PDB file of C-alpha atoms in Angstrom:
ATOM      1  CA  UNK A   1      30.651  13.040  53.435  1.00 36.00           C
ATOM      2  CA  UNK A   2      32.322  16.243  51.479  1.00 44.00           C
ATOM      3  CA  UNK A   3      33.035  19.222  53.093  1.00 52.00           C
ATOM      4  CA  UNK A   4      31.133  22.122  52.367  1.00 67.00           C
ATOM      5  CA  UNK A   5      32.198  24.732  49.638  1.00 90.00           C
ATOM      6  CA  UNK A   6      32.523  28.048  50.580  1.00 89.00           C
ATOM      7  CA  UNK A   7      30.163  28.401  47.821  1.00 88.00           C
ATOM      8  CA  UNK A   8      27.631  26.367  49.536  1.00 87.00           C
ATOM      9  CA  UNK A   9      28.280  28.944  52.839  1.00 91.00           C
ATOM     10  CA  UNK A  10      25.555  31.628  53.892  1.00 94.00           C
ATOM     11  CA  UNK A  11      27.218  34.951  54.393  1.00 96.00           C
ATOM     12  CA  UNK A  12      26.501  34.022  58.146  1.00 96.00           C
ATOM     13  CA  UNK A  13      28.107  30.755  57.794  1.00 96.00           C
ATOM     14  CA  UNK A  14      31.431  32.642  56.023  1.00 97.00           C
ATOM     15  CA  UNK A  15      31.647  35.106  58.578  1.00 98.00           C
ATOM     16  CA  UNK A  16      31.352  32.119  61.742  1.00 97.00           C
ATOM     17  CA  UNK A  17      34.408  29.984  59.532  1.00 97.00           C
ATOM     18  CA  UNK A  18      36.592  33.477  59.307  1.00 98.00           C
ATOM     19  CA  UNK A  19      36.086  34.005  62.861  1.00 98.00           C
ATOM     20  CA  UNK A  20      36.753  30.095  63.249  1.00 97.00           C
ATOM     21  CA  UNK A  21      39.989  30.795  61.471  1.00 97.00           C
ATOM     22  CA  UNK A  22      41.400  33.711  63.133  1.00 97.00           C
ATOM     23  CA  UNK A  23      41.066  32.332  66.173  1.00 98.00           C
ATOM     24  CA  UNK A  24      43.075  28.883  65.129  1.00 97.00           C
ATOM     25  CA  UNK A  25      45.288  31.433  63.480  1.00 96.00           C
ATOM     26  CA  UNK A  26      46.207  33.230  67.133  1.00 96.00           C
ATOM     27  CA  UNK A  27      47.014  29.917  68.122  1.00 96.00           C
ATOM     28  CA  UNK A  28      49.125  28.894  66.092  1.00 96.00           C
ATOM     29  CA  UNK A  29      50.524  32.660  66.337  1.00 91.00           C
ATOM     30  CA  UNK A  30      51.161  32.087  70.022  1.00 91.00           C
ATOM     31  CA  UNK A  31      52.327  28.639  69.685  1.00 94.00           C
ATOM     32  CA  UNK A  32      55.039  29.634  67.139  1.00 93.00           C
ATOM     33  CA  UNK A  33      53.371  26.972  64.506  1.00 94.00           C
ATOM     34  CA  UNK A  34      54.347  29.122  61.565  1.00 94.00           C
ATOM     35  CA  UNK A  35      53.516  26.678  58.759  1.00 95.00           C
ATOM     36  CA  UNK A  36      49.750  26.682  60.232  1.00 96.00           C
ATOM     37  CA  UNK A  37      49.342  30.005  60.360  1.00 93.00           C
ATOM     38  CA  UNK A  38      50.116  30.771  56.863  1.00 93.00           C
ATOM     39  CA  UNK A  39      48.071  27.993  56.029  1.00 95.00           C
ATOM     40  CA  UNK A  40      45.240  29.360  57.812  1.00 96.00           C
ATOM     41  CA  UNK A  41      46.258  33.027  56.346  1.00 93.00           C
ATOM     42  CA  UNK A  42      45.440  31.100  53.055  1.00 93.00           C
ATOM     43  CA  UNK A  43      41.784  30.075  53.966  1.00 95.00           C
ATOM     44  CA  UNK A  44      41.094  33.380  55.427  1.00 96.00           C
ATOM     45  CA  UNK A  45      41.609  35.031  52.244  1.00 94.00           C
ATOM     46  CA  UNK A  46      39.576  32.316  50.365  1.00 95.00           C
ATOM     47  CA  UNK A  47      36.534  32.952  52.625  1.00 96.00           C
ATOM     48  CA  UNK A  48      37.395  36.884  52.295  1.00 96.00           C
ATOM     49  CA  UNK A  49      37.457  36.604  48.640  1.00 95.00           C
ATOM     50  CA  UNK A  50      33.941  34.640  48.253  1.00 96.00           C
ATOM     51  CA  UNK A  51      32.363  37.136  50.488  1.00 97.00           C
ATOM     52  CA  UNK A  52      33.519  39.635  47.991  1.00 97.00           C
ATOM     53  CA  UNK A  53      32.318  37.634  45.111  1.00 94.00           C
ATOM     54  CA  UNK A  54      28.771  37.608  46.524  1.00 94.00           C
ATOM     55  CA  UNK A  55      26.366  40.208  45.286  1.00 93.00           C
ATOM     56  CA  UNK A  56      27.191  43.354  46.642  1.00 93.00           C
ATOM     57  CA  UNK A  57      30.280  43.026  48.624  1.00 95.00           C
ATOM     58  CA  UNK A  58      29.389  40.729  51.434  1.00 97.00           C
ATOM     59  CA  UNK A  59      32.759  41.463  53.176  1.00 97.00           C
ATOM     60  CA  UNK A  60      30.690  43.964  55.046  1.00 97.00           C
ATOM     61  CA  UNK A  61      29.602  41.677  57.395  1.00 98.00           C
ATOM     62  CA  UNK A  62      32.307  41.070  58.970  1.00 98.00           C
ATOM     63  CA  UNK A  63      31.789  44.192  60.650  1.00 98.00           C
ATOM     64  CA  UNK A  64      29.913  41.855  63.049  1.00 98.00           C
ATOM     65  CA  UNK A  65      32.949  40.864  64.415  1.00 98.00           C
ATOM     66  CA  UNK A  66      34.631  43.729  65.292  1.00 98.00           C
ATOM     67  CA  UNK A  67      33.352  43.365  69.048  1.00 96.00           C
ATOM     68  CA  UNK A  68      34.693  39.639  69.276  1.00 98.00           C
ATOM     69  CA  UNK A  69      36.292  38.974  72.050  1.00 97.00           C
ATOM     70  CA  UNK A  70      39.605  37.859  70.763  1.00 97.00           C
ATOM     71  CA  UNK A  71      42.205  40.432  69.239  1.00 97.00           C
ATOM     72  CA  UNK A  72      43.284  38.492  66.753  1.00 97.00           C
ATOM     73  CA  UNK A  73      39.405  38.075  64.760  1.00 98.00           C
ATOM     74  CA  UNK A  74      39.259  41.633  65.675  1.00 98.00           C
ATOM     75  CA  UNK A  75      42.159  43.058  63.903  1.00 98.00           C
ATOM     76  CA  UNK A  76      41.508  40.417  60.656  1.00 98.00           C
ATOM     77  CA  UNK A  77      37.543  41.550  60.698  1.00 98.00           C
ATOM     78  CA  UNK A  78      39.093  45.032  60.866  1.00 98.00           C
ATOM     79  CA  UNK A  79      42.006  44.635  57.850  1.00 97.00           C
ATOM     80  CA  UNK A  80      39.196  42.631  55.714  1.00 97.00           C
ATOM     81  CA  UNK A  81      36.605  45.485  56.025  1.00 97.00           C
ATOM     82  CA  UNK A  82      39.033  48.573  54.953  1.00 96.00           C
ATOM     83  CA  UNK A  83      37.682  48.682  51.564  1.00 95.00           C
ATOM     84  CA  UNK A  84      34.448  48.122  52.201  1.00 96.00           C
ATOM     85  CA  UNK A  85      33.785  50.170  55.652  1.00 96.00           C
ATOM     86  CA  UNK A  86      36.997  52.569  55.797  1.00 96.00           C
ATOM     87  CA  UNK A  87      35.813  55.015  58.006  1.00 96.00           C
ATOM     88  CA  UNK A  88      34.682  52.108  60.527  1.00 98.00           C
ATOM     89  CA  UNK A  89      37.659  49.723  60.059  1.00 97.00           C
ATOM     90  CA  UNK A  90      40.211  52.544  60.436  1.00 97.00           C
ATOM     91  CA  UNK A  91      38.268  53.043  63.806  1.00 98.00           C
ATOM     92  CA  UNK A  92      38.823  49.459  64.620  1.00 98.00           C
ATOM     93  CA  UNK A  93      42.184  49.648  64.043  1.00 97.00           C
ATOM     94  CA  UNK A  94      43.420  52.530  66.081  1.00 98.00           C
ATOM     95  CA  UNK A  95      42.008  50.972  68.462  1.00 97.00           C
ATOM     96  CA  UNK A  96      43.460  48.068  68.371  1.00 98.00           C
ATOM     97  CA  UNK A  97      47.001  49.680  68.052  1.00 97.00           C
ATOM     98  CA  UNK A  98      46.547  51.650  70.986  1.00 96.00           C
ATOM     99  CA  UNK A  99      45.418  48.908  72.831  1.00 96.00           C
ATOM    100  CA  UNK A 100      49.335  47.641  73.223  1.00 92.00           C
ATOM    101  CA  UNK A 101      47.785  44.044  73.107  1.00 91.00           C
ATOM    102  CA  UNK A 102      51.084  42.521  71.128  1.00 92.00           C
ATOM    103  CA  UNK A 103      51.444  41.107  68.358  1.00 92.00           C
ATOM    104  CA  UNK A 104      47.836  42.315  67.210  1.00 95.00           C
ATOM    105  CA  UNK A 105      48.278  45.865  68.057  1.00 95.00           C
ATOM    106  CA  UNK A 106      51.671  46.042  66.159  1.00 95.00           C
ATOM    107  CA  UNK A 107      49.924  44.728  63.209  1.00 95.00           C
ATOM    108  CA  UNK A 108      47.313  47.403  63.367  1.00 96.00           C
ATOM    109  CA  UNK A 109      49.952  50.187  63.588  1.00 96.00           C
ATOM    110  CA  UNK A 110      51.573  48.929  60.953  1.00 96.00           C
ATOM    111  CA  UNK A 111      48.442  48.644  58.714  1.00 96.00           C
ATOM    112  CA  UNK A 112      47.611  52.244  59.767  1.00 96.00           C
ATOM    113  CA  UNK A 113      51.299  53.490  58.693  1.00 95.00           C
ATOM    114  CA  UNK A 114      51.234  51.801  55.086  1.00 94.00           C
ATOM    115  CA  UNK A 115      47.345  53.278  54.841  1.00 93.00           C
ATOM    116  CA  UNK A 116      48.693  56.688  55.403  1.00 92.00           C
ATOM    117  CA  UNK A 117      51.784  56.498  53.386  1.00 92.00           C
ATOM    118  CA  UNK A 118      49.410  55.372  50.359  1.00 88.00           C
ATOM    119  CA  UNK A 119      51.419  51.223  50.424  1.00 89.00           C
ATOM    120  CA  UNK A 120      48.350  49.146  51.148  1.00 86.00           C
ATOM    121  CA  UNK A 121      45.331  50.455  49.502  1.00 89.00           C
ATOM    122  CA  UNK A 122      42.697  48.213  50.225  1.00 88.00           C
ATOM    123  CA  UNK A 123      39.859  46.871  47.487  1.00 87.00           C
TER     124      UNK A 123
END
């Protein structure tokens, strides 16, 4: 049996694996398994980038997950969603800095510093 493209995912079914991800991803953050996490960094982007493929920018639903439970598929909906939901995502991620829930809310401050300073503009 062949594993299904992200091509053959619903936008529901994209936004359940990047949730899937990001939480295997804060695992392996935690667990100091640095060759899975970037692997997993890898996939995230893949189903980020088909969601933008779809018609109309379907990164928007990720917004869905910005009440998740865990940090880490928090902060990634959050990042994902900047150029699609700015005003929203920025929200998120002040949040999530000022939480002081490490290493997720150092992440966030970060993003919010290069955002600011004009280094990371999202698209």
């Amino acid at each position: 049996m062949r594993r299904r493209g992200l091509e053959d995912m619903t936008v529901a079914d994209l936004v359940a694996r990047f949730a899937e991800i990001c939480l295997a991803q804060d695992d392996a953050l935690l667990g100091g398994e640095i060759a899975k996490f970037n692997r997993l960094f890898g996939e995230m982007g893949g189903v980020a980038t088909e969601l933008k493929r779809r018609d109309g920018d379907q990164r928007r639903a990720l917004m869905a997950l910005y009440d998740h439970p865990n940090m880490q598929v928090r902060l990634k909906a959050a990042k994902h969603t900047l150029a699609v939901a700015p005003v929203e995502a920025r929200q998120q991620l002040e949040a999530i800095a000022s939480s002081r829930w490490y290493p997720q809310a150092g992440e966030a401050g970060m993003c919010l510093w290069n955002l600011d300073r004009g280094v990371f503009k999202p698209n």
